[in-house]
Structures are given as structure tokens and as C-alpha cells.
Amino acid sequence: MAEAKATAAAPQAMAPLTRREFLNYAWLSSLGFVFLVGIGGATFFFAFPRFKAGEFGGVFPLGKASDVLPKPTDPPIHNTDGKFWLSNVNGMIIALYDVCVHLGCLYAWQPVTGRFECPCHGSKYQKNGTYISGPAPRSLDRMVMSFVSASSQVVATTDAQGDPLPIPSDPSLNVIVDTGKVIQGASHG
Ligand code: FES
């Protein structure tokens, strides 16, 4: 019997990469890296809210309606952290962004005249934010407000026009202002 000769395959020498191949591989690797970073960034962005509760740009849980809402005869309440005024006009509540829509000064409530007035160029607004006079191009911007039950059910929320909300009949509902959702006031044309 002829002795079988073991013939081990000789290892093949790898041909060296050409400069063009090397550059192509490097380019493809960098594309893959950019893709992975993009996916990771998008996941992080959607998984974590950009603003914490109680931080401007995020949601402000104010407390029970009976404790935090102004009465119809009360002056508007300024929330300086959230940058809004809570204003009660005949039993309707609105959250007004506290920046003047002309050039961005902070306007203030004037109890003597019963209106908001801007110290910079004199724009004036009603208690519900409606434009009265001055160089401002529109009524005050407003923020989305909601009344929420203890079980986190939204009972009422600001509509797309940013109209004031009726005061809830249930005083135990929680009041929430979303300072990340600003609705432009109407132009006065
Ligand atoms: S910034 Fe308010 S009137 Fe000009």
C-alpha cells in the first residue's frame, strides 16, 4: 500500500493593498462610523427629553387649580422661571409668554391701567394678551396649558389657536404649562 503523502496546503501570501484599495476601505469605514454615531445620537435625542420638568423649555407642573390659578379680580401671576404670566379673564385662564412680541423686552402688568405694558417702545396689551397699541405686530404669544387628573389624564388643554381655557369645575385638577409649546398671538394686520 502506497503511503499516502500528507500534503498540507501551503499558506498563500496576501497581496498587499494598493493605495486606491486602502483609501476605499478607509472611506467606507468612516461612513460606517458616521452612520453609527448618527443612529446613537438620534436614539439619545428621542430617549431623553431635552428639558427637565421645571426648566424653561420643559413642562411646569404648578399644582392644584384651586391653589395656583388667579381669581378673575386678581392681577396676573408672573412665573419668572417658566417665563409666563397666568392671567384670568372672566373665568378663562391663559398662560402668556412674558416676552414682548415687538423686539423681545420683558413687559409687565400695570395695575393702575389694568393692562400689560412694555417699557421699551410702549406696546400695550389687554389682560388676555390681545394687542392694544404700539409697534408690536401681534397679540402676545401664549403657552400650551393643560388640566390633568391625579391619574395623569388630560381633562382639557389649550387649542391650536391658543385660546384661554375655562377654569375647571374640579379644583383638584393639576395645572401644567408646557413652556416648550408657544403659540403665536394673532396679527392685528
Ligand atoms: S420690545 Fe416691546 S414695544 Fe418694543
PDB file of C-alpha atoms and ligand atoms in Angstrom:
ATOM      1  CA  MET A   1       0.000   0.000   0.000  1.00  0.00           C
ATOM      2  CA  ALA A   2       1.405   3.193  -1.120  1.00  0.00           C
ATOM      3  CA  GLU A   3       1.986   5.551   1.688  1.00  0.00           C
ATOM      4  CA  ALA A   4      -0.261   8.493   1.407  1.00  0.00           C
ATOM      5  CA  LYS A   5       1.670  11.641   1.444  1.00  0.00           C
ATOM      6  CA  ALA A   6       0.203  14.299   3.588  1.00  0.00           C
ATOM      7  CA  THR A   7       0.131  17.408   1.601  1.00  0.00           C
ATOM      8  CA  ALA A   8      -0.625  20.430   3.709  1.00  0.00           C
ATOM      9  CA  ALA A   9      -1.789  23.409   1.720  1.00  0.00           C
ATOM     10  CA  ALA A  10       0.895  25.995   1.744  1.00  0.00           C
ATOM     11  CA  PRO A  11      -0.315  29.303   3.150  1.00  0.00           C
ATOM     12  CA  GLN A  12      -0.971  31.815   0.426  1.00  0.00           C
ATOM     13  CA  ALA A  13       0.704  35.136   0.747  1.00  0.00           C
ATOM     14  CA  MET A  14      -1.775  38.058   0.781  1.00  0.00           C
ATOM     15  CA  ALA A  15      -1.267  40.558  -1.941  1.00  0.00           C
ATOM     16  CA  PRO A  16      -0.545  43.985  -0.423  1.00  0.00           C
ATOM     17  CA  LEU A  17      -3.302  46.600  -0.665  1.00  0.00           C
ATOM     18  CA  THR A  18      -2.942  49.148  -3.339  1.00  0.00           C
ATOM     19  CA  ARG A  19      -3.184  52.778  -2.316  1.00  0.00           C
ATOM     20  CA  ARG A  20      -6.572  53.063  -4.038  1.00  0.00           C
ATOM     21  CA  GLU A  21      -7.950  49.995  -2.171  1.00  0.00           C
ATOM     22  CA  PHE A  22      -6.681  51.323   1.126  1.00  0.00           C
ATOM     23  CA  LEU A  23      -8.365  54.690   0.561  1.00  0.00           C
ATOM     24  CA  ASN A  24     -11.622  52.973  -0.431  1.00  0.00           C
ATOM     25  CA  TYR A  25     -11.636  50.873   2.761  1.00  0.00           C
ATOM     26  CA  ALA A  26     -10.854  53.914   4.885  1.00  0.00           C
ATOM     27  CA  TRP A  27     -13.671  55.866   3.255  1.00  0.00           C
ATOM     28  CA  LEU A  28     -16.193  53.050   3.792  1.00  0.00           C
ATOM     29  CA  SER A  29     -15.115  52.681   7.430  1.00  0.00           C
ATOM     30  CA  SER A  30     -15.592  56.378   8.064  1.00  0.00           C
ATOM     31  CA  LEU A  31     -19.085  56.208   6.509  1.00  0.00           C
ATOM     32  CA  GLY A  32     -19.983  53.373   8.845  1.00  0.00           C
ATOM     33  CA  PHE A  33     -18.692  55.328  11.830  1.00  0.00           C
ATOM     34  CA  VAL A  34     -20.708  58.414  10.889  1.00  0.00           C
ATOM     35  CA  PHE A  35     -23.812  56.232  10.436  1.00  0.00           C
ATOM     36  CA  LEU A  36     -23.390  54.631  13.872  1.00  0.00           C
ATOM     37  CA  VAL A  37     -22.822  57.991  15.557  1.00  0.00           C
ATOM     38  CA  GLY A  38     -25.973  59.329  13.839  1.00  0.00           C
ATOM     39  CA  ILE A  39     -28.077  56.388  14.989  1.00  0.00           C
ATOM     40  CA  GLY A  40     -26.723  56.701  18.521  1.00  0.00           C
ATOM     41  CA  GLY A  41     -27.366  60.431  18.600  1.00  0.00           C
ATOM     42  CA  ALA A  42     -30.926  60.073  17.353  1.00  0.00           C
ATOM     43  CA  THR A  43     -31.644  57.342  19.915  1.00  0.00           C
ATOM     44  CA  PHE A  44     -30.288  59.517  22.714  1.00  0.00           C
ATOM     45  CA  PHE A  45     -32.285  62.545  21.475  1.00  0.00           C
ATOM     46  CA  PHE A  46     -35.593  60.671  21.451  1.00  0.00           C
ATOM     47  CA  ALA A  47     -34.978  58.579  24.557  1.00  0.00           C
ATOM     48  CA  PHE A  48     -34.270  61.544  26.821  1.00  0.00           C
ATOM     49  CA  PRO A  49     -36.305  64.767  26.885  1.00  0.00           C
ATOM     50  CA  ARG A  50     -34.245  67.869  26.128  1.00  0.00           C
ATOM     51  CA  PHE A  51     -35.570  69.818  29.104  1.00  0.00           C
ATOM     52  CA  LYS A  52     -36.317  68.733  32.638  1.00  0.00           C
ATOM     53  CA  ALA A  53     -39.654  69.480  34.290  1.00  0.00           C
ATOM     54  CA  GLY A  54     -39.496  72.910  35.886  1.00  0.00           C
ATOM     55  CA  GLU A  55     -36.839  74.131  33.455  1.00  0.00           C
ATOM     56  CA  PHE A  56     -37.690  76.717  30.806  1.00  0.00           C
ATOM     57  CA  GLY A  57     -38.383  74.846  27.587  1.00  0.00           C
ATOM     58  CA  GLY A  58     -39.940  71.963  29.510  1.00  0.00           C
ATOM     59  CA  VAL A  59     -43.138  71.265  31.388  1.00  0.00           C
ATOM     60  CA  PHE A  60     -44.086  73.209  34.531  1.00  0.00           C
ATOM     61  CA  PRO A  61     -46.400  71.309  36.913  1.00  0.00           C
ATOM     62  CA  LEU A  62     -47.866  74.142  39.002  1.00  0.00           C
ATOM     63  CA  GLY A  63     -50.107  72.288  41.450  1.00  0.00           C
ATOM     64  CA  LYS A  64     -53.833  72.096  42.079  1.00  0.00           C
ATOM     65  CA  ALA A  65     -56.079  74.503  40.206  1.00  0.00           C
ATOM     66  CA  SER A  66     -57.638  75.714  43.478  1.00  0.00           C
ATOM     67  CA  ASP A  67     -54.184  76.677  44.782  1.00  0.00           C
ATOM     68  CA  VAL A  68     -52.408  78.187  41.808  1.00  0.00           C
ATOM     69  CA  LEU A  69     -54.900  79.893  39.485  1.00  0.00           C
ATOM     70  CA  PRO A  70     -55.600  83.609  39.922  1.00  0.00           C
ATOM     71  CA  LYS A  71     -59.198  84.709  40.536  1.00  0.00           C
ATOM     72  CA  PRO A  72     -60.934  86.902  37.940  1.00  0.00           C
ATOM     73  CA  THR A  73     -60.271  90.021  40.017  1.00  0.00           C
ATOM     74  CA  ASP A  74     -56.638  89.103  40.750  1.00  0.00           C
ATOM     75  CA  PRO A  75     -53.732  90.588  38.799  1.00  0.00           C
ATOM     76  CA  PRO A  76     -51.923  88.121  36.518  1.00  0.00           C
ATOM     77  CA  ILE A  77     -49.299  85.953  38.245  1.00  0.00           C
ATOM     78  CA  HIS A  78     -45.758  86.053  36.847  1.00  0.00           C
ATOM     79  CA  ASN A  79     -43.829  82.772  36.788  1.00  0.00           C
ATOM     80  CA  THR A  80     -40.307  84.059  36.176  1.00  0.00           C
ATOM     81  CA  ASP A  81     -38.693  80.607  35.877  1.00  0.00           C
ATOM     82  CA  GLY A  82     -41.166  79.490  33.260  1.00  0.00           C
ATOM     83  CA  LYS A  83     -41.260  82.944  31.621  1.00  0.00           C
ATOM     84  CA  PHE A  84     -45.047  83.200  31.537  1.00  0.00           C
ATOM     85  CA  TRP A  85     -47.925  85.094  33.088  1.00  0.00           C
ATOM     86  CA  LEU A  86     -51.048  83.271  34.245  1.00  0.00           C
ATOM     87  CA  SER A  87     -53.978  85.538  33.599  1.00  0.00           C
ATOM     88  CA  ASN A  88     -57.655  85.106  34.491  1.00  0.00           C
ATOM     89  CA  VAL A  89     -60.091  86.980  32.288  1.00  0.00           C
ATOM     90  CA  ASN A  90     -63.725  86.440  33.324  1.00  0.00           C
ATOM     91  CA  GLY A  91     -63.077  82.868  34.468  1.00  0.00           C
ATOM     92  CA  MET A  92     -60.923  81.944  31.484  1.00  0.00           C
ATOM     93  CA  ILE A  93     -57.238  81.188  32.073  1.00  0.00           C
ATOM     94  CA  ILE A  94     -54.363  81.832  29.709  1.00  0.00           C
ATOM     95  CA  ALA A  95     -50.586  81.421  30.003  1.00  0.00           C
ATOM     96  CA  LEU A  96     -48.833  84.302  28.209  1.00  0.00           C
ATOM     97  CA  TYR A  97     -45.173  84.126  27.197  1.00  0.00           C
ATOM     98  CA  ASP A  98     -43.567  87.040  29.069  1.00  0.00           C
ATOM     99  CA  VAL A  99     -41.536  88.399  26.143  1.00  0.00           C
ATOM    100  CA  CYS A 100     -42.860  91.342  24.124  1.00  0.00           C
ATOM    101  CA  VAL A 101     -43.544  90.313  20.519  1.00  0.00           C
ATOM    102  CA  HIS A 102     -42.016  93.537  19.177  1.00  0.00           C
ATOM    103  CA  LEU A 103     -38.295  93.226  19.951  1.00  0.00           C
ATOM    104  CA  GLY A 104     -38.200  90.896  22.919  1.00  0.00           C
ATOM    105  CA  CYS A 105     -38.244  93.132  26.019  1.00  0.00           C
ATOM    106  CA  LEU A 106     -39.970  91.908  29.168  1.00  0.00           C
ATOM    107  CA  TYR A 107     -43.339  93.621  29.517  1.00  0.00           C
ATOM    108  CA  ALA A 108     -45.071  93.979  32.892  1.00  0.00           C
ATOM    109  CA  TRP A 109     -48.558  94.165  34.363  1.00  0.00           C
ATOM    110  CA  GLN A 110     -49.637  97.696  35.254  1.00  0.00           C
ATOM    111  CA  PRO A 111     -52.321  97.562  37.959  1.00  0.00           C
ATOM    112  CA  VAL A 112     -53.228 101.237  37.516  1.00  0.00           C
ATOM    113  CA  THR A 113     -54.100 100.900  33.846  1.00  0.00           C
ATOM    114  CA  GLY A 114     -55.105  97.223  34.086  1.00  0.00           C
ATOM    115  CA  ARG A 115     -53.040  96.102  31.119  1.00  0.00           C
ATOM    116  CA  PHE A 116     -49.627  94.785  30.157  1.00  0.00           C
ATOM    117  CA  GLU A 117     -47.174  97.456  29.040  1.00  0.00           C
ATOM    118  CA  CYS A 118     -43.733  97.159  27.511  1.00  0.00           C
ATOM    119  CA  PRO A 119     -41.116  99.602  28.852  1.00  0.00           C
ATOM    120  CA  CYS A 120     -39.021  99.587  25.656  1.00  0.00           C
ATOM    121  CA  HIS A 121     -41.258 101.082  22.970  1.00  0.00           C
ATOM    122  CA  GLY A 122     -44.626 101.292  24.677  1.00  0.00           C
ATOM    123  CA  SER A 123     -46.622  98.381  23.246  1.00  0.00           C
ATOM    124  CA  LYS A 124     -49.751  97.671  25.283  1.00  0.00           C
ATOM    125  CA  TYR A 125     -51.814  94.513  25.647  1.00  0.00           C
ATOM    126  CA  GLN A 126     -55.059  93.544  27.345  1.00  0.00           C
ATOM    127  CA  LYS A 127     -55.159  91.150  30.298  1.00  0.00           C
ATOM    128  CA  ASN A 128     -55.735  88.230  27.908  1.00  0.00           C
ATOM    129  CA  GLY A 129     -52.726  89.300  25.784  1.00  0.00           C
ATOM    130  CA  THR A 130     -54.674  90.956  22.974  1.00  0.00           C
ATOM    131  CA  TYR A 131     -52.787  93.788  21.268  1.00  0.00           C
ATOM    132  CA  ILE A 132     -53.980  97.324  22.101  1.00  0.00           C
ATOM    133  CA  SER A 133     -51.396  99.734  20.677  1.00  0.00           C
ATOM    134  CA  GLY A 134     -47.716 100.344  19.933  1.00  0.00           C
ATOM    135  CA  PRO A 135     -45.217  98.890  17.457  1.00  0.00           C
ATOM    136  CA  ALA A 136     -45.842  95.210  18.336  1.00  0.00           C
ATOM    137  CA  PRO A 137     -47.030  93.320  15.235  1.00  0.00           C
ATOM    138  CA  ARG A 138     -49.418  90.987  17.041  1.00  0.00           C
ATOM    139  CA  SER A 139     -51.006  89.951  20.304  1.00  0.00           C
ATOM    140  CA  LEU A 140     -48.843  88.252  22.933  1.00  0.00           C
ATOM    141  CA  ASP A 141     -47.725  84.689  22.365  1.00  0.00           C
ATOM    142  CA  ARG A 142     -49.175  82.057  24.653  1.00  0.00           C
ATOM    143  CA  MET A 143     -48.066  78.697  26.008  1.00  0.00           C
ATOM    144  CA  VAL A 144     -49.956  75.432  25.983  1.00  0.00           C
ATOM    145  CA  MET A 145     -51.661  74.778  29.316  1.00  0.00           C
ATOM    146  CA  SER A 146     -53.427  71.620  30.485  1.00  0.00           C
ATOM    147  CA  PHE A 147     -55.605  70.452  33.353  1.00  0.00           C
ATOM    148  CA  VAL A 148     -54.641  66.945  34.378  1.00  0.00           C
ATOM    149  CA  SER A 149     -56.267  64.470  36.783  1.00  0.00           C
ATOM    150  CA  ALA A 150     -54.437  62.624  39.566  1.00  0.00           C
ATOM    151  CA  SER A 151     -54.267  59.616  37.238  1.00  0.00           C
ATOM    152  CA  SER A 152     -52.439  61.771  34.631  1.00  0.00           C
ATOM    153  CA  GLN A 153     -55.461  62.016  32.335  1.00  0.00           C
ATOM    154  CA  VAL A 154     -55.570  65.297  30.393  1.00  0.00           C
ATOM    155  CA  VAL A 155     -59.034  66.763  31.002  1.00  0.00           C
ATOM    156  CA  ALA A 156     -58.568  69.973  28.969  1.00  0.00           C
ATOM    157  CA  THR A 157     -55.767  71.551  27.015  1.00  0.00           C
ATOM    158  CA  THR A 158     -55.094  74.708  25.008  1.00  0.00           C
ATOM    159  CA  ASP A 159     -56.346  74.534  21.415  1.00  0.00           C
ATOM    160  CA  ALA A 160     -54.282  75.265  18.290  1.00  0.00           C
ATOM    161  CA  GLN A 161     -55.237  78.969  18.390  1.00  0.00           C
ATOM    162  CA  GLY A 162     -54.073  79.290  21.992  1.00  0.00           C
ATOM    163  CA  ASP A 163     -57.478  80.401  23.254  1.00  0.00           C
ATOM    164  CA  PRO A 164     -57.987  80.768  27.026  1.00  0.00           C
ATOM    165  CA  LEU A 165     -59.259  77.707  28.919  1.00  0.00           C
ATOM    166  CA  PRO A 166     -62.316  77.798  31.204  1.00  0.00           C
ATOM    167  CA  ILE A 167     -61.421  77.265  34.857  1.00  0.00           C
ATOM    168  CA  PRO A 168     -62.100  73.582  35.601  1.00  0.00           C
ATOM    169  CA  SER A 169     -65.099  72.740  37.767  1.00  0.00           C
ATOM    170  CA  ASP A 170     -62.901  70.201  39.583  1.00  0.00           C
ATOM    171  CA  PRO A 171     -60.483  72.278  41.707  1.00  0.00           C
ATOM    172  CA  SER A 172     -58.296  69.251  42.400  1.00  0.00           C
ATOM    173  CA  LEU A 173     -57.083  69.032  38.798  1.00  0.00           C
ATOM    174  CA  ASN A 174     -53.413  69.787  38.344  1.00  0.00           C
ATOM    175  CA  VAL A 175     -52.324  72.722  36.198  1.00  0.00           C
ATOM    176  CA  ILE A 176     -49.467  72.170  33.780  1.00  0.00           C
ATOM    177  CA  VAL A 177     -47.836  74.725  31.466  1.00  0.00           C
ATOM    178  CA  ASP A 178     -45.655  73.455  28.636  1.00  0.00           C
ATOM    179  CA  THR A 179     -43.098  76.226  28.058  1.00  0.00           C
ATOM    180  CA  GLY A 180     -41.745  74.356  25.034  1.00  0.00           C
ATOM    181  CA  LYS A 181     -45.009  74.863  23.155  1.00  0.00           C
ATOM    182  CA  VAL A 182     -45.534  78.508  22.264  1.00  0.00           C
ATOM    183  CA  ILE A 183     -48.438  79.608  20.056  1.00  0.00           C
ATOM    184  CA  GLN A 184     -48.071  82.915  18.219  1.00  0.00           C
ATOM    185  CA  GLY A 185     -50.567  85.620  19.049  1.00  0.00           C
ATOM    186  CA  ALA A 186     -52.855  86.820  16.251  1.00  0.00           C
ATOM    187  CA  SER A 187     -51.579  89.616  13.985  1.00  0.00           C
ATOM    188  CA  HIS A 188     -53.577  92.817  14.083  1.00  0.00           C
ATOM    189  CA  GLY A 189     -52.913  93.328  10.380  1.00  0.00           C
TER     190      GLY A 189
HETATM  191  S1  FES B   1     -39.875  95.471  22.661  1.00  0.00           S
HETATM  192 FE1  FES B   1     -41.811  95.859  23.494  1.00  0.00          FE
HETATM  193  S2  FES B   1     -42.545  97.532  22.414  1.00  0.00           S
HETATM  194 FE2  FES B   1     -40.611  97.170  21.564  1.00  0.00          FE
END
